[in-house]
Amino acid sequence: MISFINILVNGLLMGGIYAITAVGLSMQYGVARILNIAHGEFIMVAAFLTWMLHTTLGINPILCLAIVGPILFVLGYLVRHYLFKTLKEKTPSPAAFEGNSMLMAFGLLFVIQSLATYIWGKNIVGYDFMRYSVYLGEIRFAANRLVIMITAVIICFLFYLFLTKTRTGKAIRASSQDPDAAALMGVDINRMLTLCFALGALMAGFAGVLLSMEYKLDTFMGMGHTIIAIIVMVLGGLGSIPGSLVGGFILGIFYGIVSGIEPGLTEAAYYLLFMLLLLFKPSGLFGR
Amino acid sequence: MTNLSMTVKKNIPYIAISVLILALLAAVPFFSKPYTVVLLKNILMFAALTLSWALFSGPTGYISLATAAFYGVGIYTAAYLGKVLPLPVMVLCGGLASFLLALIIGAITLRLRGIYFAIFTLSSVELIKQVLHWFEITVLGTRGRPVVKISNTTVYYVVLLIVVLLMVTTYFLKRSRYGLAMSSIGSCEDAAAHIGINVTWVKVLTFALSSFFIGLTGATTATGLIYIDSHIAFDLNYSFFPTLMAIFGGIGNVFGPVIGAAVFSYLREILITRFPYAYMIIFGAVMILTILYLPNGIIGLVQTIKDKVLGGKDATASSRKVN
Amino acid sequence: MQLLQVEKLTKHFGGLTAVSGVDLEVERGEILGLIGPNGAGKTTLFNLISGTFAPNAGKIIFNGESIGGLKPNYICRKGLVRTFQTVKIFPEMTVFQNVLMGSLFGSEGKSWPEATGQAREILDFTGLSHLSDVPAGSLTLVNQKRVEVARALATRPQMLLLDELMAGLNPAEVAEAMELVTRIRERGITIIMIEHVMKAIMNICKRIIVLHHGKKIIEGTPEEISTNKTVIEIYLGEEEQAHAGS
């Protein structure tokens, strides 16, 4: 019974970080139609920036959210403005744009990853942050994991409020659901798409900061996170934030179960799950 | 095919140049340093992978990122059968194993289109790699295995043969009925299916054919690796490199992939040991710039310039069809 | 003799029933009209007959053979071919190559010269000869539709399904298209056409079927249909909705 609860709790703790990873990608693919294979590289950059800020300047990782997040936002803005926007103007059909933008994101992946390895080296790095346990009744939690999960959920919630309540958020959703109608209503679609991509990068930034609080980092960590983000995005349905949260928690529990049975096959299980999802339920568990 | 002889006549200069280059390449081991042979072998290997990739993904527009899976299957075949079978039989086995794997992956992925196909094929590489890694460690208790060593010159000739076979296959396939069916899938798959083309069959068979050549290449070049494990054999870069090389060179004709492969594998040779990161940065940057500014690759650029100089016909006629 | 018989054909998409228990019979050599408001299930019916989707229930008998659930390439080779509501041509290929694709693959065992000859004949028949070396993607809409029809004809069909051939054409082009449809029928090809251009359908078809919410509402001659109360109500209702929406 306890082990089951442990799996559940661990899964939920992982779920927060999975969800926030996916929300970012979901913005970029669901609205801007860019399957950003380099999403994980943005996360990696954010994690390394946090590590640097914390170890050299002693800045609290939580505070880093407010520093690293905006940096990634700007990075995302520039990438979409100078690369993907140009590509979109040159590519006539939406299907061709999806294919070419994915290939371009691969190029971006190589550039970011190699630059990062050049700057930060090949070593595995990390720092200690709140490495102690707290108890809730019988159940033990790692304090940093709890903080990560709570922060992730709060960020997702705030982001959800932003999308549903603010004017800009509504314009973004309108652009994703019916670009033509939105354009008629005076929404600057191109600006919205750039904003979406930048917001996706912002979410990657938050995810990276949170990840660095618990996990060891290396510059090749990106691809794994991209795959996780795609799985959760597909699980929860494109562009849906509540869906991403639920998807994140489901994948977290899945992780708990698989690593409980055969830790050596966790990664393989992710890929298998992903391929099965693509084949049988590409519209997401909650999709039509 | 009535105009085949005409096509051949029109292309006599190209054919003559190809034969000349081929003769030169065949003579290389007799008069040059061993290093040159190794360098050319690597270039030819990437040319083979890129041509194989372009054989399927070029006309159909399906971006396959499973090259590393078939390459890896070839490598593992060499590791297991290299000691017991003679080289030609072993290489053929590698090709057949990849062919069979491609039939399976192809049959499962039929319903996937566009980027879903791309990420599925990408994941299949990782899945195989992870499961194999786990299997070797927990079941076999070893990680990796040695590969039988074969002289560089022999490997060089086998890879050269594979490249020639691929170029000839690509050239004639493109001008055949089957090739037209392939391009029609890339152009408009729904329409192709509704005018009597068995799109399923064409896609799976072409995918398997392209993978056959990748398997041959893997089994051949593995003999130069000495030691392999799942991470070496199923390295995702072997999916990415051929894709970029083909796009950079252009898939409008059979020389594009070869040019792309030659440029990048040469660049790789000179940069990878001294400036490994620089190579990958250049690689990524060129990929981005190519997609943005050279949609038809180097071949497309050459075509455009030629048309401008000659004041010739529509330069967009050979437009690229990825997706 | 019946060329096509459709019995109780049904197709669901999730919870939505797009086509529900439709019965249909088409005589050899006739032109049958298929009308109904948007979302009535007309194109879905074509998709089922031509093999784009497999039906959930019901039978499709073509030439005495059951073809329900077969892949489109098999159905095409049995002599039933379609065009699409949104034009689906091979844009990079020339007009001639587009039509050649139809004659090469539409029926088995055709030699290259045979297929070429047939493609030229069809180009003449559809009045596209002067455009044969132009990339199909660069043509105007009306000519692209013509290419699609020509490519379908090149497969040597016994039956042709035309999905809104006249949509988006100006009155002169509609007249030409009507003339083309009549000439196709004169070649002995049976036709079912989905059409919103009432003038065209009332003139060409001897028999019309009205679909609404996936069901067959009524079947009859153009006169019967145009004076039928239910049909008028359906269309008026749609107009009202359209006005209320705008």
mmCIF file with all atom_site columns, C-alpha atoms in Angstrom, chain A residues 73-140:
data_model
loop_
_atom_site.group_PDB
_atom_site.id
_atom_site.type_symbol
_atom_site.label_atom_id
_atom_site.label_alt_id
_atom_site.label_comp_id
_atom_site.label_asym_id
_atom_site.label_entity_id
_atom_site.label_seq_id
_atom_site.pdbx_PDB_ins_code
_atom_site.Cartn_x
_atom_site.Cartn_y
_atom_site.Cartn_z
_atom_site.occupancy
_atom_site.B_iso_or_equiv
_atom_site.pdbx_formal_charge
_atom_site.auth_seq_id
_atom_site.auth_comp_id
_atom_site.auth_asym_id
_atom_site.auth_atom_id
_atom_site.pdbx_PDB_model_num
ATOM 1  C CA . PHE A 1 73  ? 11.352 34.831 -23.506 1.00 0.00 ? 73  PHE A CA 1
ATOM 2  C CA . VAL A 1 74  ? 13.588 37.230 -25.419 1.00 0.00 ? 74  VAL A CA 1
ATOM 3  C CA . LEU A 1 75  ? 15.504 34.342 -26.946 1.00 0.00 ? 75  LEU A CA 1
ATOM 4  C CA . GLY A 1 76  ? 12.259 32.752 -28.113 1.00 0.00 ? 76  GLY A CA 1
ATOM 5  C CA . TYR A 1 77  ? 11.058 36.072 -29.484 1.00 0.00 ? 77  TYR A CA 1
ATOM 6  C CA . LEU A 1 78  ? 14.224 36.525 -31.528 1.00 0.00 ? 78  LEU A CA 1
ATOM 7  C CA . VAL A 1 79  ? 14.169 32.963 -32.851 1.00 0.00 ? 79  VAL A CA 1
ATOM 8  C CA . ARG A 1 80  ? 10.612 33.208 -34.067 1.00 0.00 ? 80  ARG A CA 1
ATOM 9  C CA . HIS A 1 81  ? 11.071 36.751 -35.407 1.00 0.00 ? 81  HIS A CA 1
ATOM 10 C CA . TYR A 1 82  ? 14.256 36.132 -37.369 1.00 0.00 ? 82  TYR A CA 1
ATOM 11 C CA . LEU A 1 83  ? 13.910 32.475 -38.318 1.00 0.00 ? 83  LEU A CA 1
ATOM 12 C CA . PHE A 1 84  ? 10.447 30.997 -38.270 1.00 0.00 ? 84  PHE A CA 1
ATOM 13 C CA . LYS A 1 85  ? 8.646  34.131 -39.399 1.00 0.00 ? 85  LYS A CA 1
ATOM 14 C CA . THR A 1 86  ? 10.923 34.385 -42.413 1.00 0.00 ? 86  THR A CA 1
ATOM 15 C CA . LEU A 1 87  ? 10.346 30.712 -43.143 1.00 0.00 ? 87  LEU A CA 1
ATOM 16 C CA . LYS A 1 88  ? 6.601  31.155 -42.924 1.00 0.00 ? 88  LYS A CA 1
ATOM 17 C CA . GLU A 1 89  ? 6.701  34.006 -45.406 1.00 0.00 ? 89  GLU A CA 1
ATOM 18 C CA . LYS A 1 90  ? 8.665  31.838 -47.828 1.00 0.00 ? 90  LYS A CA 1
ATOM 19 C CA . THR A 1 91  ? 6.648  28.649 -47.418 1.00 0.00 ? 91  THR A CA 1
ATOM 20 C CA . PRO A 1 92  ? 3.271  28.701 -49.122 1.00 0.00 ? 92  PRO A CA 1
ATOM 21 C CA . SER A 1 93  ? 1.484  25.644 -47.725 1.00 0.00 ? 93  SER A CA 1
ATOM 22 C CA . PRO A 1 94  ? 0.875  24.983 -44.017 1.00 0.00 ? 94  PRO A CA 1
ATOM 23 C CA . ALA A 1 95  ? 1.937  21.334 -44.368 1.00 0.00 ? 95  ALA A CA 1
ATOM 24 C CA . ALA A 1 96  ? 5.257  22.320 -45.950 1.00 0.00 ? 96  ALA A CA 1
ATOM 25 C CA . PHE A 1 97  ? 5.772  24.885 -43.202 1.00 0.00 ? 97  PHE A CA 1
ATOM 26 C CA . GLU A 1 98  ? 5.260  22.240 -40.529 1.00 0.00 ? 98  GLU A CA 1
ATOM 27 C CA . GLY A 1 99  ? 7.814  19.942 -42.127 1.00 0.00 ? 99  GLY A CA 1
ATOM 28 C CA . ASN A 1 100 ? 10.379 22.632 -42.829 1.00 0.00 ? 100 ASN A CA 1
ATOM 29 C CA . SER A 1 101 ? 9.998  24.323 -39.455 1.00 0.00 ? 101 SER A CA 1
ATOM 30 C CA . MET A 1 102 ? 10.636 20.989 -37.754 1.00 0.00 ? 102 MET A CA 1
ATOM 31 C CA . LEU A 1 103 ? 13.795 20.506 -39.808 1.00 0.00 ? 103 LEU A CA 1
ATOM 32 C CA . MET A 1 104 ? 14.867 24.041 -38.996 1.00 0.00 ? 104 MET A CA 1
ATOM 33 C CA . ALA A 1 105 ? 14.286 23.346 -35.306 1.00 0.00 ? 105 ALA A CA 1
ATOM 34 C CA . PHE A 1 106 ? 16.708 20.427 -35.672 1.00 0.00 ? 106 PHE A CA 1
ATOM 35 C CA . GLY A 1 107 ? 19.276 22.889 -36.984 1.00 0.00 ? 107 GLY A CA 1
ATOM 36 C CA . LEU A 1 108 ? 18.587 25.117 -33.993 1.00 0.00 ? 108 LEU A CA 1
ATOM 37 C CA . LEU A 1 109 ? 19.027 22.108 -31.712 1.00 0.00 ? 109 LEU A CA 1
ATOM 38 C CA . PHE A 1 110 ? 22.527 21.456 -33.062 1.00 0.00 ? 110 PHE A CA 1
ATOM 39 C CA . VAL A 1 111 ? 23.536 25.107 -32.789 1.00 0.00 ? 111 VAL A CA 1
ATOM 40 C CA . ILE A 1 112 ? 22.271 25.597 -29.226 1.00 0.00 ? 112 ILE A CA 1
ATOM 41 C CA . GLN A 1 113 ? 23.566 22.252 -27.986 1.00 0.00 ? 113 GLN A CA 1
ATOM 42 C CA . SER A 1 114 ? 27.035 22.698 -29.453 1.00 0.00 ? 114 SER A CA 1
ATOM 43 C CA . LEU A 1 115 ? 27.313 26.295 -28.287 1.00 0.00 ? 115 LEU A CA 1
ATOM 44 C CA . ALA A 1 116 ? 26.282 25.203 -24.806 1.00 0.00 ? 116 ALA A CA 1
ATOM 45 C CA . THR A 1 117 ? 28.819 22.364 -24.803 1.00 0.00 ? 117 THR A CA 1
ATOM 46 C CA . TYR A 1 118 ? 31.469 24.804 -26.013 1.00 0.00 ? 118 TYR A CA 1
ATOM 47 C CA . ILE A 1 119 ? 30.668 27.220 -23.173 1.00 0.00 ? 119 ILE A CA 1
ATOM 48 C CA . TRP A 1 120 ? 29.832 24.853 -20.319 1.00 0.00 ? 120 TRP A CA 1
ATOM 49 C CA . GLY A 1 121 ? 31.775 21.759 -21.276 1.00 0.00 ? 121 GLY A CA 1
ATOM 50 C CA . LYS A 1 122 ? 30.801 18.115 -21.272 1.00 0.00 ? 122 LYS A CA 1
ATOM 51 C CA . ASN A 1 123 ? 30.776 17.632 -17.501 1.00 0.00 ? 123 ASN A CA 1
ATOM 52 C CA . ILE A 1 124 ? 27.737 16.858 -15.445 1.00 0.00 ? 124 ILE A CA 1
ATOM 53 C CA . VAL A 1 125 ? 27.005 19.708 -13.068 1.00 0.00 ? 125 VAL A CA 1
ATOM 54 C CA . GLY A 1 126 ? 24.491 20.462 -10.357 1.00 0.00 ? 126 GLY A CA 1
ATOM 55 C CA . TYR A 1 127 ? 23.971 22.156 -7.023  1.00 0.00 ? 127 TYR A CA 1
ATOM 56 C CA . ASP A 1 128 ? 22.195 21.371 -3.789  1.00 0.00 ? 128 ASP A CA 1
ATOM 57 C CA . PHE A 1 129 ? 18.958 23.083 -3.030  1.00 0.00 ? 129 PHE A CA 1
ATOM 58 C CA . MET A 1 130 ? 16.642 22.152 -0.137  1.00 0.00 ? 130 MET A CA 1
ATOM 59 C CA . ARG A 1 131 ? 17.937 18.602 -0.055  1.00 0.00 ? 131 ARG A CA 1
ATOM 60 C CA . TYR A 1 132 ? 16.015 17.461 2.973   1.00 0.00 ? 132 TYR A CA 1
ATOM 61 C CA . SER A 1 133 ? 12.787 15.644 3.624   1.00 0.00 ? 133 SER A CA 1
ATOM 62 C CA . VAL A 1 134 ? 9.496  16.824 4.934   1.00 0.00 ? 134 VAL A CA 1
ATOM 63 C CA . TYR A 1 135 ? 6.771  14.559 6.232   1.00 0.00 ? 135 TYR A CA 1
ATOM 64 C CA . LEU A 1 136 ? 3.086  14.752 5.610   1.00 0.00 ? 136 LEU A CA 1
ATOM 65 C CA . GLY A 1 137 ? 1.722  12.098 7.946   1.00 0.00 ? 137 GLY A CA 1
ATOM 66 C CA . GLU A 1 138 ? 3.427  8.835  6.997   1.00 0.00 ? 138 GLU A CA 1
ATOM 67 C CA . ILE A 1 139 ? 4.593  9.991  3.611   1.00 0.00 ? 139 ILE A CA 1
ATOM 68 C CA . ARG A 1 140 ? 8.026  11.429 3.040   1.00 0.00 ? 140 ARG A CA 1
#
